[in-house]
């Protein structure tokens, strides 16, 4: 009997170590499978995957009742693992760009993973868009369908300080509303957090061609101009008299002709009667009758017209080219860690980062 005790003891230790290796540390086990999850309220539906907490389809009727998928993406979930466009994903720990892939916080200098020349884009080579998230809640149908993804970002991931618990919830509200809630809680260190939802929208349908004929209105009177590497200069300038003035509804192709590279700029959203949630942008597609109003509680909005999309084989074999979709990424200002005059994105232990978005779709007959 005395000889069996050590073997039982070591077996227990082995089981505990194996469990920790498989399920501890990061947000989801590396052995978790890629899956597709649906939300459907009877009026419209979305599908998403646990790879990057990515939205892979949004099915909406048009003015004639015809259903179309209004986000760009791929047929296979596995294709998202090799994606370089960030189709539909949640990007972070810090979305957008950090100049020189470095910053200083509380006297410590942090060198990050540079993945766009010497800069960091969307969290590095293995940002939040390139990891498996854990699904902790999922209600497919009925009243308020929703899904919540969890990822535990570890201390030092892509160079960032401290561990962070991140949760993203997608929920269908009302008849044609998609709500996005992103929450992050740091552990024992202060860290920058700036999450963004990176869907490419085409209200005519993902395979309808260019978004240049769509009309857009952006509720931002100022932008944060950038250098030739798209790193903010630190200035905040008025859009008045420039192609960036989209304060009134404007057909995209009429404005973009004065921007050889297209739109890829952060707008400083205007305050609206002290309301926490404010209208960031409205997009209209006259042919389909679909429109989309985006509301947020964030200070900035990145408007990107898919300028660098080229020969990307998407859903149904359709090949996406430049301007096949547009991105409206509500966010903190890019490179805020290196610009003290920008709203801070630093979150301290005990604090909670919160980011809300509401996509309100309408069908105009």
Tab-separated table of C-alpha atoms in Angstrom:
chain	number	residue	atom	x	y	z
A	1	UNK	CA	0.000	0.000	0.000
A	2	UNK	CA	2.807	2.407	0.823
A	3	UNK	CA	4.260	1.957	-2.654
A	4	UNK	CA	0.989	2.972	-4.376
A	5	UNK	CA	0.723	6.324	-2.613
A	6	UNK	CA	3.519	8.068	-4.577
A	7	UNK	CA	2.149	6.842	-7.887
A	8	UNK	CA	-1.343	8.215	-7.108
A	9	UNK	CA	0.240	11.471	-5.961
A	10	UNK	CA	2.267	11.859	-9.147
A	11	UNK	CA	-0.749	10.975	-11.274
A	12	UNK	CA	-2.695	13.786	-9.635
A	13	UNK	CA	0.173	16.222	-10.236
A	14	UNK	CA	0.340	15.137	-13.882
A	15	UNK	CA	-3.404	15.674	-14.315
A	16	UNK	CA	-3.220	19.150	-12.766
A	17	UNK	CA	-0.219	20.186	-14.895
A	18	UNK	CA	-1.898	18.900	-18.056
A	19	UNK	CA	-5.095	20.793	-17.250
A	20	UNK	CA	-3.197	24.035	-16.645
A	21	UNK	CA	-1.233	23.664	-19.891
A	22	UNK	CA	-4.369	23.035	-21.893
A	23	UNK	CA	-6.730	25.542	-20.362
A	24	UNK	CA	-4.732	28.059	-18.376
A	25	UNK	CA	-2.922	31.220	-19.372
A	26	UNK	CA	-4.571	32.397	-22.548
A	27	UNK	CA	-8.214	33.069	-23.247
A	28	UNK	CA	-8.984	29.849	-25.065
A	29	UNK	CA	-7.188	26.558	-25.404
A	30	UNK	CA	-5.059	26.136	-28.486
A	31	UNK	CA	-6.956	22.884	-28.918
A	32	UNK	CA	-10.331	24.609	-29.157
A	33	UNK	CA	-11.825	24.185	-32.599
A	34	UNK	CA	-12.782	26.981	-34.935
A	35	UNK	CA	-16.558	27.252	-34.969
A	36	UNK	CA	-19.312	29.347	-36.540
A	37	UNK	CA	-22.080	30.809	-34.384
A	38	UNK	CA	-25.338	32.365	-35.593
A	39	UNK	CA	-27.620	35.047	-34.162
A	40	UNK	CA	-31.076	35.346	-35.746
A	41	UNK	CA	-34.031	37.444	-34.600
A	42	UNK	CA	-36.343	36.548	-37.505
A	43	UNK	CA	-35.689	39.831	-39.309
A	44	UNK	CA	-31.966	39.618	-39.966
A	45	UNK	CA	-29.077	37.439	-38.899
A	46	UNK	CA	-25.339	37.452	-38.369
A	47	UNK	CA	-22.689	34.763	-38.183
A	48	UNK	CA	-19.412	35.021	-36.341
A	49	UNK	CA	-16.481	32.819	-35.400
A	50	UNK	CA	-14.275	32.370	-32.362
A	51	UNK	CA	-11.219	33.153	-34.505
A	52	UNK	CA	-10.630	36.827	-33.745
A	53	UNK	CA	-14.231	37.223	-32.481
A	54	UNK	CA	-14.895	37.868	-36.159
A	55	UNK	CA	-18.199	38.807	-37.815
A	56	UNK	CA	-18.322	36.707	-40.986
A	57	UNK	CA	-21.778	37.586	-42.339
A	58	UNK	CA	-24.644	40.017	-41.860
A	59	UNK	CA	-27.749	39.045	-43.826
A	60	UNK	CA	-30.199	41.890	-44.474
A	61	UNK	CA	-33.223	42.273	-46.785
A	62	UNK	CA	-33.327	45.068	-49.353
A	63	UNK	CA	-36.322	47.190	-50.398
A	64	UNK	CA	-37.638	44.268	-52.499
A	65	UNK	CA	-37.219	41.721	-49.735
A	66	UNK	CA	-34.141	40.168	-51.325
A	67	UNK	CA	-31.561	38.999	-48.784
A	68	UNK	CA	-27.886	39.902	-49.189
A	69	UNK	CA	-24.742	39.561	-47.103
A	70	UNK	CA	-23.477	43.104	-46.483
A	71	UNK	CA	-20.000	42.366	-45.063
A	72	UNK	CA	-16.918	41.165	-46.918
A	73	UNK	CA	-15.411	37.852	-45.909
A	74	UNK	CA	-14.547	34.259	-46.800
A	75	UNK	CA	-16.414	30.985	-47.280
A	76	UNK	CA	-14.133	29.023	-44.959
A	77	UNK	CA	-13.353	29.942	-41.370
A	78	UNK	CA	-9.850	28.593	-41.879
A	79	UNK	CA	-9.192	31.246	-44.539
A	80	UNK	CA	-9.482	33.918	-41.846
A	81	UNK	CA	-6.321	32.490	-40.255
A	82	UNK	CA	-4.308	33.674	-43.271
A	83	UNK	CA	-6.215	36.931	-43.734
A	84	UNK	CA	-4.243	40.176	-43.982
A	85	UNK	CA	-7.250	42.512	-44.387
A	86	UNK	CA	-8.720	42.040	-40.859
A	87	UNK	CA	-12.142	41.245	-42.391
A	88	UNK	CA	-14.744	41.456	-39.597
A	89	UNK	CA	-12.344	40.907	-36.723
A	90	UNK	CA	-11.825	42.573	-33.354
A	91	UNK	CA	-8.410	44.215	-33.400
A	92	UNK	CA	-6.261	44.995	-30.355
A	93	UNK	CA	-4.755	45.162	-27.751
A	94	UNK	CA	-4.331	48.552	-29.438
A	95	UNK	CA	-6.130	49.110	-32.734
A	96	UNK	CA	-4.708	51.246	-35.523
A	97	UNK	CA	-1.049	52.331	-35.499
A	98	UNK	CA	1.603	52.981	-32.871
A	99	UNK	CA	4.510	54.977	-34.273
A	100	UNK	CA	7.884	53.277	-33.994
A	101	UNK	CA	6.133	50.357	-32.259
A	102	UNK	CA	7.093	51.801	-28.873
A	103	UNK	CA	5.901	53.978	-26.025
A	104	UNK	CA	6.807	54.966	-22.471
A	105	UNK	CA	4.439	54.479	-19.549
A	106	UNK	CA	5.083	55.196	-15.865
A	107	UNK	CA	8.831	55.450	-16.478
A	108	UNK	CA	9.109	52.143	-18.358
A	109	UNK	CA	9.848	51.963	-22.078
A	110	UNK	CA	8.013	49.296	-24.052
A	111	UNK	CA	9.189	48.008	-27.429
A	112	UNK	CA	6.342	46.365	-29.305
A	113	UNK	CA	6.054	43.893	-32.163
A	114	UNK	CA	6.486	45.958	-35.366
A	115	UNK	CA	4.385	44.483	-38.175
A	116	UNK	CA	4.090	47.433	-40.587
A	117	UNK	CA	7.598	48.651	-41.377
A	118	UNK	CA	8.881	50.010	-38.050
A	119	UNK	CA	5.367	50.616	-36.714
A	120	UNK	CA	2.724	48.461	-35.051
A	121	UNK	CA	-0.664	47.980	-36.713
A	122	UNK	CA	-3.705	46.471	-34.950
A	123	UNK	CA	-1.781	44.857	-32.115
A	124	UNK	CA	1.108	43.234	-33.962
A	125	UNK	CA	1.662	40.015	-35.885
A	126	UNK	CA	-0.513	38.110	-33.433
A	127	UNK	CA	-3.036	40.639	-32.278
A	128	UNK	CA	-6.522	39.855	-30.986
A	129	UNK	CA	-7.685	39.205	-34.569
A	130	UNK	CA	-5.316	36.222	-34.798
A	131	UNK	CA	-6.174	34.224	-31.686
A	132	UNK	CA	-8.933	31.839	-30.671
A	133	UNK	CA	-11.464	33.353	-28.288
A	134	UNK	CA	-13.583	31.383	-25.848
A	135	UNK	CA	-17.380	31.535	-26.142
A	136	UNK	CA	-18.864	32.026	-22.673
A	137	UNK	CA	-22.465	32.896	-23.660
A	138	UNK	CA	-24.522	32.167	-26.768
A	139	UNK	CA	-28.234	32.565	-27.410
A	140	UNK	CA	-28.968	31.932	-31.078
A	141	UNK	CA	-32.622	32.944	-31.392
A	142	UNK	CA	-35.624	34.359	-29.570
A	143	UNK	CA	-35.592	37.602	-27.622
A	144	UNK	CA	-32.244	39.433	-27.809
A	145	UNK	CA	-29.972	36.839	-29.442
A	146	UNK	CA	-26.386	37.384	-28.302
A	147	UNK	CA	-22.911	35.902	-28.023
A	148	UNK	CA	-19.989	36.797	-25.740
A	149	UNK	CA	-16.359	36.014	-26.529
A	150	UNK	CA	-13.548	35.992	-23.932
A	151	UNK	CA	-9.803	36.340	-24.405
A	152	UNK	CA	-7.187	36.576	-21.668
A	153	UNK	CA	-4.271	38.559	-23.052
A	154	UNK	CA	-1.066	37.733	-21.190
A	155	UNK	CA	1.618	40.040	-19.786
A	156	UNK	CA	4.147	40.816	-22.516
A	157	UNK	CA	1.903	39.737	-25.397
A	158	UNK	CA	3.226	41.532	-28.505
A	159	UNK	CA	5.249	43.658	-26.062
A	160	UNK	CA	2.368	45.157	-24.066
A	161	UNK	CA	2.548	45.357	-20.267
A	162	UNK	CA	0.249	43.393	-18.000
A	163	UNK	CA	-2.417	40.801	-18.494
A	164	UNK	CA	-5.876	41.897	-19.650
A	165	UNK	CA	-9.217	40.113	-19.590
A	166	UNK	CA	-11.169	41.069	-22.724
A	167	UNK	CA	-14.810	40.370	-23.548
A	168	UNK	CA	-16.734	41.170	-26.732
A	169	UNK	CA	-20.514	40.782	-26.988
A	170	UNK	CA	-22.586	40.923	-30.168
A	171	UNK	CA	-26.344	41.180	-29.705
A	172	UNK	CA	-29.317	41.764	-31.995
A	173	UNK	CA	-31.630	44.494	-30.716
A	174	UNK	CA	-34.959	45.703	-32.059
A	175	UNK	CA	-35.779	44.740	-35.653
A	176	UNK	CA	-32.537	45.668	-37.401
A	177	UNK	CA	-30.015	46.589	-34.698
A	178	UNK	CA	-26.583	45.090	-34.016
A	179	UNK	CA	-25.005	46.095	-30.719
A	180	UNK	CA	-21.309	45.590	-30.001
A	181	UNK	CA	-19.949	45.827	-26.458
A	182	UNK	CA	-16.222	45.544	-25.789
A	183	UNK	CA	-14.882	45.426	-22.228
A	184	UNK	CA	-11.307	45.036	-20.977
A	185	UNK	CA	-9.962	44.756	-17.424
A	186	UNK	CA	-6.207	44.913	-16.766
A	187	UNK	CA	-4.620	42.761	-14.063
A	188	UNK	CA	-1.629	44.082	-12.170
A	189	UNK	CA	-0.216	46.689	-14.595
A	190	UNK	CA	-1.414	49.802	-16.385
A	191	UNK	CA	-1.667	49.253	-20.146
A	192	UNK	CA	-3.049	50.926	-23.257
A	193	UNK	CA	-6.280	49.408	-24.585
A	194	UNK	CA	-8.003	50.505	-27.794
A	195	UNK	CA	-10.248	47.891	-29.402
A	196	UNK	CA	-11.969	48.208	-32.779
A	197	UNK	CA	-14.461	46.182	-34.799
A	198	UNK	CA	-13.038	45.881	-38.320
A	199	UNK	CA	-15.932	44.824	-40.566
A	200	UNK	CA	-15.907	45.898	-44.209
A	201	UNK	CA	-19.427	47.015	-45.136
A	202	UNK	CA	-21.058	47.106	-48.562
A	203	UNK	CA	-24.771	47.807	-48.182
A	204	UNK	CA	-25.396	46.757	-51.767
A	205	UNK	CA	-24.125	43.280	-50.882
A	206	UNK	CA	-20.599	41.967	-50.451
A	207	UNK	CA	-20.465	40.984	-54.147
A	208	UNK	CA	-22.097	44.110	-55.594
A	209	UNK	CA	-18.854	45.862	-56.530
A	210	UNK	CA	-17.612	49.225	-55.327
A	211	UNK	CA	-18.940	51.269	-52.403
A	212	UNK	CA	-18.081	54.505	-54.234
A	213	UNK	CA	-21.711	55.118	-55.236
A	214	UNK	CA	-22.862	54.920	-51.609
A	215	UNK	CA	-23.582	58.089	-49.677
A	216	UNK	CA	-21.964	58.818	-46.313
A	217	UNK	CA	-22.238	61.381	-43.537
A	218	UNK	CA	-19.623	61.556	-40.775
A	219	UNK	CA	-20.315	63.594	-37.640
A	220	UNK	CA	-16.767	64.808	-37.141
A	221	UNK	CA	-15.600	68.386	-37.754
A	222	UNK	CA	-11.916	67.563	-37.267
A	223	UNK	CA	-9.398	64.873	-38.163
A	224	UNK	CA	-6.003	63.793	-36.840
A	225	UNK	CA	-3.736	64.189	-39.918
A	226	UNK	CA	-0.962	61.669	-40.539
A	227	UNK	CA	2.495	61.434	-42.084
A	228	UNK	CA	3.351	59.272	-45.094
A	229	UNK	CA	3.292	56.151	-42.882
A	230	UNK	CA	-0.202	56.972	-41.586
A	231	UNK	CA	1.116	57.862	-38.132
A	232	UNK	CA	-0.687	60.885	-36.605
A	233	UNK	CA	1.373	64.077	-36.450
A	234	UNK	CA	-0.301	65.033	-33.170
A	235	UNK	CA	-2.268	67.881	-34.727
A	236	UNK	CA	-6.047	68.146	-34.769
A	237	UNK	CA	-7.295	70.081	-37.811
A	238	UNK	CA	-10.633	71.174	-39.247
A	239	UNK	CA	-12.147	69.327	-42.208
A	240	UNK	CA	-13.545	72.578	-43.611
A	241	UNK	CA	-12.663	73.086	-47.254
A	242	UNK	CA	-11.129	69.603	-47.628
A	243	UNK	CA	-12.323	66.256	-49.085
A	244	UNK	CA	-12.596	65.080	-45.480
A	245	UNK	CA	-15.618	67.308	-44.948
A	246	UNK	CA	-18.428	64.764	-44.848
A	247	UNK	CA	-20.598	66.673	-42.392
A	248	UNK	CA	-23.355	66.657	-45.015
A	249	UNK	CA	-24.416	63.471	-46.820
A	250	UNK	CA	-21.983	63.015	-49.718
A	251	UNK	CA	-21.572	60.466	-52.494
A	252	UNK	CA	-18.191	58.884	-51.784
A	253	UNK	CA	-16.909	58.933	-55.380
A	254	UNK	CA	-17.442	62.694	-55.646
A	255	UNK	CA	-15.207	63.345	-52.641
A	256	UNK	CA	-12.616	60.589	-52.977
A	257	UNK	CA	-11.412	61.839	-56.374
A	258	UNK	CA	-9.367	64.470	-54.528
A	259	UNK	CA	-7.674	61.790	-52.396
A	260	UNK	CA	-5.418	59.627	-54.612
A	261	UNK	CA	-5.040	56.967	-51.904
A	262	UNK	CA	-8.657	57.098	-50.725
A	263	UNK	CA	-9.877	57.556	-47.167
A	264	UNK	CA	-7.911	56.144	-44.223
A	265	UNK	CA	-8.186	58.762	-41.500
A	266	UNK	CA	-9.353	59.211	-37.916
A	267	UNK	CA	-12.221	61.632	-37.372
A	268	UNK	CA	-12.647	63.481	-34.082
A	269	UNK	CA	-16.326	62.921	-33.402
A	270	UNK	CA	-18.386	65.928	-32.390
A	271	UNK	CA	-20.076	66.036	-28.986
A	272	UNK	CA	-23.863	65.800	-29.215
A	273	UNK	CA	-25.825	67.438	-26.396
A	274	UNK	CA	-23.693	65.757	-23.769
A	275	UNK	CA	-24.992	62.311	-24.731
A	276	UNK	CA	-22.593	59.454	-24.077
A	277	UNK	CA	-23.718	57.597	-27.198
A	278	UNK	CA	-23.431	59.809	-30.247
A	279	UNK	CA	-24.042	59.341	-33.966
A	280	UNK	CA	-20.701	58.692	-35.671
A	281	UNK	CA	-21.774	58.059	-39.265
A	282	UNK	CA	-24.668	57.194	-41.574
A	283	UNK	CA	-24.301	55.283	-44.840
A	284	UNK	CA	-26.966	54.971	-47.554
A	285	UNK	CA	-27.165	52.642	-50.559
A	286	UNK	CA	-29.869	53.968	-52.892
A	287	UNK	CA	-30.046	50.905	-55.155
A	288	UNK	CA	-30.847	48.434	-52.365
A	289	UNK	CA	-32.637	50.896	-50.097
A	290	UNK	CA	-30.462	49.874	-47.142
A	291	UNK	CA	-28.974	52.377	-44.722
A	292	UNK	CA	-26.796	52.027	-41.632
A	293	UNK	CA	-26.472	54.464	-38.730
A	294	UNK	CA	-23.529	53.915	-36.398
A	295	UNK	CA	-23.575	55.203	-32.821
A	296	UNK	CA	-20.715	54.999	-30.326
A	297	UNK	CA	-19.313	56.265	-27.033
A	298	UNK	CA	-15.749	56.545	-28.395
A	299	UNK	CA	-13.967	59.816	-29.304
A	300	UNK	CA	-12.750	58.759	-32.751
A	301	UNK	CA	-13.832	57.053	-35.968
A	302	UNK	CA	-11.483	55.588	-38.561
A	303	UNK	CA	-13.025	55.845	-42.031
A	304	UNK	CA	-11.293	53.470	-44.448
A	305	UNK	CA	-12.407	52.819	-48.016
A	306	UNK	CA	-10.605	49.510	-48.529
A	307	UNK	CA	-7.865	51.156	-50.571
A	308	UNK	CA	-5.392	48.290	-50.259
A	309	UNK	CA	-7.768	45.408	-51.014
A	310	UNK	CA	-6.573	43.722	-54.196
A	311	UNK	CA	-7.434	40.378	-55.810
A	312	UNK	CA	-8.841	38.913	-52.581
A	313	UNK	CA	-10.953	35.818	-53.251
A	314	UNK	CA	-13.986	36.125	-51.019
A	315	UNK	CA	-17.344	34.468	-50.446
A	316	UNK	CA	-18.750	32.509	-53.344
A	317	UNK	CA	-15.500	32.988	-55.247
A	318	UNK	CA	-16.169	36.700	-55.703
A	319	UNK	CA	-12.913	38.629	-56.039
A	320	UNK	CA	-12.702	41.804	-53.942
A	321	UNK	CA	-10.784	44.791	-55.268
A	322	UNK	CA	-10.085	48.281	-53.893
A	323	UNK	CA	-13.219	49.996	-52.518
A	324	UNK	CA	-15.171	46.716	-52.344
A	325	UNK	CA	-16.137	47.682	-48.808
A	326	UNK	CA	-15.777	50.467	-46.257
A	327	UNK	CA	-14.751	50.336	-42.605
A	328	UNK	CA	-16.157	52.513	-39.835
A	329	UNK	CA	-14.002	51.735	-36.807
A	330	UNK	CA	-14.953	53.625	-33.668
A	331	UNK	CA	-11.881	53.991	-31.480
A	332	UNK	CA	-9.589	56.061	-29.330
A	333	UNK	CA	-7.233	58.212	-31.390
A	334	UNK	CA	-4.409	56.318	-33.151
A	335	UNK	CA	-0.945	56.474	-31.523
A	336	UNK	CA	-2.455	58.164	-28.475
A	337	UNK	CA	0.282	56.602	-26.309
A	338	UNK	CA	2.754	58.974	-27.980
A	339	UNK	CA	0.578	62.108	-28.061
A	340	UNK	CA	-0.299	63.530	-24.616
A	341	UNK	CA	-2.811	65.917	-26.209
A	342	UNK	CA	-4.935	62.971	-27.438
A	343	UNK	CA	-7.510	61.347	-25.115
A	344	UNK	CA	-5.663	58.772	-23.032
A	345	UNK	CA	-6.164	55.069	-23.760
A	346	UNK	CA	-4.305	53.977	-20.627
A	347	UNK	CA	-6.329	51.684	-18.359
A	348	UNK	CA	-5.094	51.118	-14.808
A	349	UNK	CA	-5.680	48.099	-12.565
A	350	UNK	CA	-9.112	48.429	-11.012
A	351	UNK	CA	-10.425	50.369	-14.010
A	352	UNK	CA	-12.515	48.971	-16.863
A	353	UNK	CA	-12.230	49.880	-20.533
A	354	UNK	CA	-15.681	50.053	-22.158
A	355	UNK	CA	-16.506	50.527	-25.821
A	356	UNK	CA	-20.058	50.477	-27.177
A	357	UNK	CA	-21.261	50.510	-30.786
A	358	UNK	CA	-24.746	50.298	-32.271
A	359	UNK	CA	-25.315	49.574	-35.946
A	360	UNK	CA	-28.924	50.551	-36.717
A	361	UNK	CA	-29.997	49.324	-40.149
A	362	UNK	CA	-33.060	50.576	-42.046
A	363	UNK	CA	-34.771	49.501	-45.246
A	364	UNK	CA	-36.170	52.330	-47.377
A	365	UNK	CA	-38.867	51.272	-49.851
